[in-house]
């Protein structure tokens, strides 16, 4: 991990997640009772942590989450920790098999970002039965998980909804919006949707609403084309898009239909392409979710569980899944990202340099915003 990634953690969550893991001395796992096998801390063996990420359609997982978790595990274990990585590429069956492989490989803990939160529950139980704690990462997996770290996902939707209303102004009642939600297999998608509806309902007219299969931009593009035909391009005043990848597909469809100027479109994840579209005025906003504190919290909890330590000093809150109550949790704040605060968010935190954002195509727009 380079130093500009690490600065995000310092800026957002130093107080919430600072912990001295060596100070904890319990030989029990938080939320799971006594460990079923000797911990690496007791045997002197290196800690082995399985990391299962859900897909590679979204740039964040390979670019940020994986290297951030690997770096933090290495730091917490004095270089002795090993991260065993696999990506399910949006296939729940593959991810179940990956959990089985992690159990066979005798990892000490699994960090799991589930493809399908319900379909993975049986595999989570298998891991638990094998004495392997599971940290649910980003998405709240079902089954007997031991810990969870993510963002306040309803707040993500509320931030998106508020921003869209701000962009619409007086147009909120004069036309219709299209809502492009995420995949039904992702529990976060429902939370984003709920948060957005809490802001939008009664204030705008929703012409069409879709749950977008697998979060794929091409599926969002096809849905948007259908919405334009059903609603009429002249009646669409805004688009709620649950993330940046889908926003790209939506904007392509809006351009192809000849909408000019483009209606405001929301997003999430602060992907580089999304930030560039914001600079260019094609996308109104994204939700900046600082990945470093989320990733570092997952690594901290995983290493603590591998050592048989409690999570009280790390996880300051709890969440309930449909199957497990009182799961120790770390929830990281989010920020609405617009033209006005690019310098103070993704640039200041070292996620992207100005040079990365302001390529030749966006140089003039960056100059107008003072991005230099």
C-alpha positions as CSV (number, residue, x, y, z in Angstrom):
1,X,0.0,0.0,0.0
2,X,1.4,3.4,-0.8
3,X,1.4,6.3,1.7
4,X,-1.5,8.1,0.0
5,X,-3.9,5.2,0.6
6,X,-2.9,5.1,4.2
7,X,-3.7,8.7,4.9
8,X,-7.4,8.0,4.4
9,X,-7.4,5.9,7.6
10,X,-5.7,8.6,9.6
11,X,-8.2,11.2,8.4
12,X,-11.4,9.4,9.0
13,X,-11.2,6.8,11.7
14,X,-8.1,7.1,13.9
15,X,-10.1,7.5,17.1
16,X,-12.8,5.0,16.3
17,X,-10.4,2.1,15.5
18,X,-7.1,2.8,17.3
19,X,-6.4,-0.3,19.3
20,X,-3.5,-2.1,20.8
21,X,-4.2,-5.7,19.9
22,X,-1.4,-6.9,22.1
23,X,-3.1,-5.6,25.2
24,X,-6.0,-8.0,24.8
25,X,-5.4,-11.3,26.5
26,X,-8.6,-13.3,26.3
27,X,-8.5,-16.8,24.8
28,X,-12.1,-16.7,23.7
29,X,-13.5,-15.4,20.4
30,X,-16.0,-12.5,20.6
31,X,-19.5,-13.6,20.0
32,X,-18.5,-17.2,19.4
33,X,-17.5,-18.7,22.8
34,X,-14.4,-20.7,23.3
35,X,-12.2,-21.3,20.2
36,X,-12.3,-24.9,19.0
37,X,-8.6,-25.1,18.3
38,X,-5.4,-23.5,19.6
39,X,-4.8,-20.0,18.3
40,X,-1.7,-19.1,16.3
41,X,-0.8,-16.8,19.2
42,X,-0.7,-19.8,21.5
43,X,1.3,-22.1,19.1
44,X,3.6,-19.5,17.7
45,X,2.5,-20.2,14.1
46,X,2.0,-17.4,11.6
47,X,-1.6,-16.2,11.2
48,X,-3.4,-17.1,8.0
49,X,-6.4,-15.1,7.0
50,X,-8.7,-15.9,4.1
51,X,-10.0,-13.0,2.1
52,X,-13.0,-13.6,-0.1
53,X,-14.2,-10.6,-2.3
54,X,-17.4,-10.8,-4.3
55,X,-16.7,-9.4,-7.8
56,X,-14.3,-7.4,-10.0
57,X,-16.9,-5.3,-11.9
58,X,-16.3,-2.5,-9.3
59,X,-12.8,-1.1,-9.3
60,X,-12.6,-0.7,-5.6
61,X,-12.0,-4.4,-4.6
62,X,-8.8,-5.0,-6.4
63,X,-7.5,-1.5,-6.3
64,X,-8.2,-0.6,-2.7
65,X,-9.7,-3.3,-0.4
66,X,-7.4,-6.2,-1.2
67,X,-4.0,-4.3,-0.9
68,X,-5.2,-2.3,2.2
69,X,-6.2,-5.4,4.0
70,X,-3.0,-7.2,3.1
71,X,-0.9,-4.3,4.3
72,X,-2.7,-3.9,7.6
73,X,-2.5,-7.7,8.3
74,X,1.2,-7.5,7.6
75,X,1.6,-4.5,9.9
76,X,-0.4,-6.1,12.8
77,X,1.5,-9.4,12.6
78,X,5.0,-8.1,12.2
79,X,5.1,-9.4,8.7
80,X,4.2,-12.9,9.7
81,X,0.5,-12.8,8.7
82,X,-0.5,-14.3,5.4
83,X,-3.6,-13.3,3.4
84,X,-5.0,-16.1,1.1
85,X,-7.2,-14.3,-1.5
86,X,-10.0,-15.3,-3.9
87,X,-12.5,-13.4,-5.9
88,X,-15.9,-15.0,-6.7
89,X,-16.5,-12.8,-9.8
90,X,-20.2,-12.4,-8.8
91,X,-20.9,-16.2,-8.6
92,X,-22.4,-17.3,-5.3
93,X,-21.7,-21.0,-6.1
94,X,-18.1,-20.3,-6.7
95,X,-17.9,-18.3,-3.4
96,X,-19.3,-21.2,-1.4
97,X,-16.6,-23.5,-2.9
98,X,-14.0,-20.9,-2.0
99,X,-15.1,-21.0,1.6
100,X,-14.7,-24.8,1.5
101,X,-11.2,-24.3,0.1
102,X,-10.4,-21.9,2.9
103,X,-11.6,-24.4,5.5
104,X,-9.4,-27.1,3.8
105,X,-6.5,-24.7,3.8
106,X,-7.0,-24.3,7.6
107,X,-7.0,-20.5,7.6
108,X,-7.5,-19.0,11.0
109,X,-10.1,-16.4,10.1
110,X,-12.1,-15.6,7.0
111,X,-12.9,-12.0,5.9
112,X,-16.0,-12.4,3.7
113,X,-17.6,-10.0,1.3
114,X,-20.6,-12.1,0.2
115,X,-21.9,-12.3,-3.3
116,X,-25.3,-13.4,-2.0
117,X,-25.8,-12.8,1.7
118,X,-28.4,-15.6,2.1
119,X,-26.7,-18.2,-0.1
120,X,-23.5,-18.0,1.9
121,X,-25.1,-18.7,5.3
122,X,-24.5,-22.5,5.1
123,X,-20.8,-22.0,4.3
124,X,-20.4,-19.5,7.2
125,X,-21.8,-22.2,9.5
126,X,-19.3,-24.7,8.1
127,X,-16.5,-22.4,8.9
128,X,-17.8,-21.8,12.4
129,X,-18.1,-25.5,12.9
130,X,-14.5,-25.9,11.9
131,X,-13.5,-23.3,14.5
132,X,-12.9,-20.5,11.9
133,X,-14.4,-17.1,12.8
134,X,-15.9,-15.1,10.0
135,X,-15.7,-11.3,9.6
136,X,-18.4,-10.0,7.3
137,X,-16.9,-7.3,5.2
138,X,-18.9,-4.5,3.5
139,X,-22.0,-6.7,3.1
140,X,-23.7,-8.3,6.1
141,X,-23.6,-12.0,5.4
142,X,-26.1,-14.3,7.1
143,X,-25.1,-17.2,9.3
144,X,-23.1,-17.2,12.6
145,X,-20.7,-14.3,11.7
146,X,-18.3,-13.0,14.4
147,X,-17.8,-9.4,13.3
148,X,-18.8,-6.9,10.7
149,X,-17.4,-3.8,9.1
150,X,-19.0,-1.6,6.5
151,X,-20.5,1.9,6.1
152,X,-23.9,3.1,7.3
153,X,-25.6,1.9,4.1
154,X,-29.0,3.5,4.7
155,X,-27.1,6.8,5.2
156,X,-25.4,6.2,1.8
157,X,-28.9,6.1,0.2
158,X,-30.0,9.2,2.2
159,X,-27.0,11.1,1.0
160,X,-27.7,10.1,-2.6
161,X,-31.4,11.1,-2.3
162,X,-30.6,14.5,-0.7
163,X,-28.1,15.3,-3.4
164,X,-30.5,14.4,-6.2
165,X,-33.2,16.6,-4.6
166,X,-30.6,19.4,-4.4
167,X,-29.7,19.0,-8.0
168,X,-33.3,18.9,-9.2
169,X,-34.5,22.0,-7.3
170,X,-37.8,23.2,-8.7
171,X,-37.8,20.4,-11.3
172,X,-38.5,17.8,-8.7
173,X,-42.2,18.0,-9.3
174,X,-42.2,18.9,-13.0
175,X,-41.1,15.6,-14.3
176,X,-40.1,12.0,-13.4
177,X,-37.0,10.3,-12.1
178,X,-35.7,6.8,-12.8
179,X,-34.3,4.8,-9.9
180,X,-31.6,2.3,-10.7
181,X,-31.0,0.2,-7.6
182,X,-28.3,-2.5,-7.1
183,X,-28.5,-6.3,-7.2
184,X,-31.2,-8.0,-5.0
185,X,-28.5,-10.5,-3.9
186,X,-26.6,-7.7,-2.2
187,X,-28.1,-6.8,1.2
188,X,-26.5,-3.4,0.9
189,X,-28.6,-2.6,-2.2
190,X,-31.8,-2.8,-0.2
191,X,-30.4,-0.5,2.4
192,X,-29.3,2.0,-0.2
193,X,-32.7,1.9,-1.7
194,X,-34.5,2.3,1.6
195,X,-32.3,5.3,2.4
196,X,-32.9,6.9,-0.9
197,X,-36.7,6.4,-0.7
198,X,-36.7,8.0,2.7
199,X,-35.6,11.2,1.1
200,X,-37.3,11.0,-2.3
201,X,-40.8,9.7,-1.5
202,X,-43.4,12.3,-1.7
203,X,-41.0,14.9,-3.2
204,X,-40.4,13.4,-6.7
205,X,-42.4,11.2,-9.1
206,X,-40.6,7.9,-9.8
207,X,-41.4,7.0,-13.4
208,X,-39.5,3.6,-13.4
209,X,-37.5,1.7,-10.9
210,X,-35.2,-1.2,-11.4
211,X,-33.2,-3.7,-9.4
212,X,-30.1,-4.1,-11.6
213,X,-28.8,-7.6,-11.9
214,X,-25.2,-8.1,-10.6
215,X,-24.7,-4.3,-10.5
216,X,-23.4,-4.5,-14.1
217,X,-23.1,-1.3,-16.1
218,X,-24.4,-3.0,-19.2
219,X,-27.6,-4.1,-17.4
220,X,-28.1,-0.6,-16.1
221,X,-27.6,0.7,-19.6
222,X,-30.3,-1.7,-20.9
223,X,-32.7,-0.7,-18.1
224,X,-32.1,3.0,-18.8
225,X,-32.9,2.5,-22.5
226,X,-36.2,0.8,-21.5
227,X,-37.0,3.6,-19.1
228,X,-36.4,6.2,-21.7
229,X,-38.9,4.4,-24.0
230,X,-41.4,3.9,-21.2
231,X,-41.3,7.3,-19.6
232,X,-40.2,9.5,-22.5
233,X,-36.8,11.3,-22.7
234,X,-38.3,14.7,-22.3
235,X,-40.0,13.8,-19.0
236,X,-36.9,12.4,-17.2
237,X,-35.5,15.1,-14.9
238,X,-33.1,13.0,-12.9
239,X,-31.7,9.5,-12.3
240,X,-30.9,7.8,-9.0
241,X,-28.1,5.4,-9.7
242,X,-26.9,3.3,-6.7
243,X,-23.2,3.3,-7.8
244,X,-20.7,4.8,-10.3
245,X,-20.4,1.8,-12.5
246,X,-24.1,1.8,-13.3
247,X,-24.0,5.6,-13.6
248,X,-21.6,5.1,-16.5
249,X,-24.0,2.8,-18.3
250,X,-27.0,5.1,-17.6
251,X,-25.2,8.2,-18.9
252,X,-24.2,6.3,-22.1
253,X,-27.9,5.5,-22.7
254,X,-29.0,9.1,-21.9
255,X,-26.4,10.5,-24.4
256,X,-27.5,8.0,-27.1
257,X,-31.1,9.1,-26.6
258,X,-30.0,12.7,-27.2
259,X,-30.7,14.2,-23.8
260,X,-28.9,17.5,-23.6
261,X,-28.2,18.8,-21.1
262,X,-28.0,15.6,-19.2
263,X,-30.2,15.2,-16.1
264,X,-28.5,14.9,-12.7
265,X,-27.3,11.3,-12.1
266,X,-26.1,10.0,-8.7
267,X,-23.5,7.4,-7.9
268,X,-21.4,5.7,-5.3
269,X,-17.8,4.5,-4.7
270,X,-15.9,7.5,-6.0
271,X,-14.5,5.5,-8.8
272,X,-12.0,7.3,-11.0
273,X,-14.3,7.3,-14.0
274,X,-17.1,8.6,-11.8
275,X,-15.0,11.4,-10.4
276,X,-14.0,12.4,-14.0
277,X,-17.6,12.4,-15.1
278,X,-18.4,14.7,-12.1
279,X,-15.5,17.0,-13.2
280,X,-17.0,17.0,-16.7
281,X,-20.5,17.7,-15.5
282,X,-21.9,14.4,-16.8
283,X,-22.6,12.9,-13.3
284,X,-23.8,15.1,-10.5
285,X,-22.3,13.3,-7.5
286,X,-20.9,10.1,-6.0
287,X,-20.7,8.8,-2.4
288,X,-17.1,8.8,-1.2
289,X,-16.6,5.8,1.1
290,X,-13.1,5.9,2.7
291,X,-12.0,2.3,2.1
292,X,-8.9,2.4,4.3
293,X,-10.7,2.6,7.7
294,X,-13.1,-0.1,6.6
295,X,-10.3,-2.4,5.4
296,X,-8.2,-1.7,8.5
297,X,-11.1,-2.5,10.8
298,X,-11.6,-5.8,9.1
299,X,-7.9,-6.6,9.4
300,X,-7.8,-5.6,13.1
301,X,-10.8,-7.8,13.9
302,X,-9.5,-10.7,11.9
303,X,-6.1,-10.7,13.6
304,X,-7.7,-10.3,17.0
305,X,-10.0,-13.2,16.4
306,X,-7.1,-15.3,15.1
307,X,-5.3,-14.6,18.4
308,X,-8.4,-15.5,20.4
309,X,-8.9,-12.0,21.6
310,X,-12.1,-10.0,22.2
311,X,-13.2,-7.2,20.0
312,X,-14.4,-4.7,22.6
313,X,-11.6,-2.2,21.9
314,X,-12.2,-2.3,18.2
315,X,-15.9,-2.6,17.6
316,X,-17.8,0.1,19.4
317,X,-21.3,-0.8,18.1
318,X,-23.3,-3.9,17.1
319,X,-25.6,-4.9,14.3
320,X,-28.3,-7.6,13.9
321,X,-28.4,-9.7,10.7
322,X,-31.5,-11.8,9.9
323,X,-29.7,-14.8,11.6
324,X,-27.4,-13.3,14.2
325,X,-28.0,-10.7,16.8
326,X,-25.5,-8.4,18.4
327,X,-22.7,-8.7,15.9
328,X,-19.7,-6.5,16.9
329,X,-19.4,-3.9,14.2
330,X,-17.4,-0.9,12.9
331,X,-19.4,1.5,10.7
332,X,-17.5,4.1,8.8
333,X,-18.9,7.5,7.8
334,X,-19.5,8.5,4.2
335,X,-19.3,11.9,2.3
336,X,-21.3,13.3,-0.6
337,X,-18.7,13.9,-3.4
338,X,-19.5,16.7,-5.9
339,X,-17.5,19.2,-7.9
340,X,-17.2,21.4,-4.9
341,X,-15.2,19.0,-2.7
342,X,-13.0,16.8,-4.9
343,X,-9.9,18.5,-3.7
344,X,-10.9,18.1,0.0
345,X,-11.8,14.4,-0.3
346,X,-10.3,12.0,-2.8
347,X,-7.3,14.2,-3.6
348,X,-6.6,15.3,0.0
349,X,-6.9,11.7,1.2
350,X,-4.6,10.5,-1.5
351,X,-7.0,8.2,-3.3
352,X,-6.3,9.9,-6.6
353,X,-3.8,12.5,-7.7
354,X,-4.9,15.5,-9.7
355,X,-2.8,14.1,-12.6
356,X,-4.8,10.9,-12.5
357,X,-8.1,12.7,-12.6
358,X,-7.1,15.5,-14.9
359,X,-6.0,13.7,-18.0
360,X,-6.0,15.6,-21.3
361,X,-9.7,14.9,-21.9
362,X,-10.6,16.6,-18.6
363,X,-7.9,19.2,-18.4
364,X,-10.1,22.2,-19.3
365,X,-12.9,21.1,-16.9
366,X,-10.3,20.6,-14.2
367,X,-8.9,24.0,-14.8
368,X,-12.4,25.6,-14.4
369,X,-12.7,23.8,-11.0
370,X,-9.2,24.9,-9.9
371,X,-7.9,21.4,-9.8
372,X,-4.2,21.8,-10.5
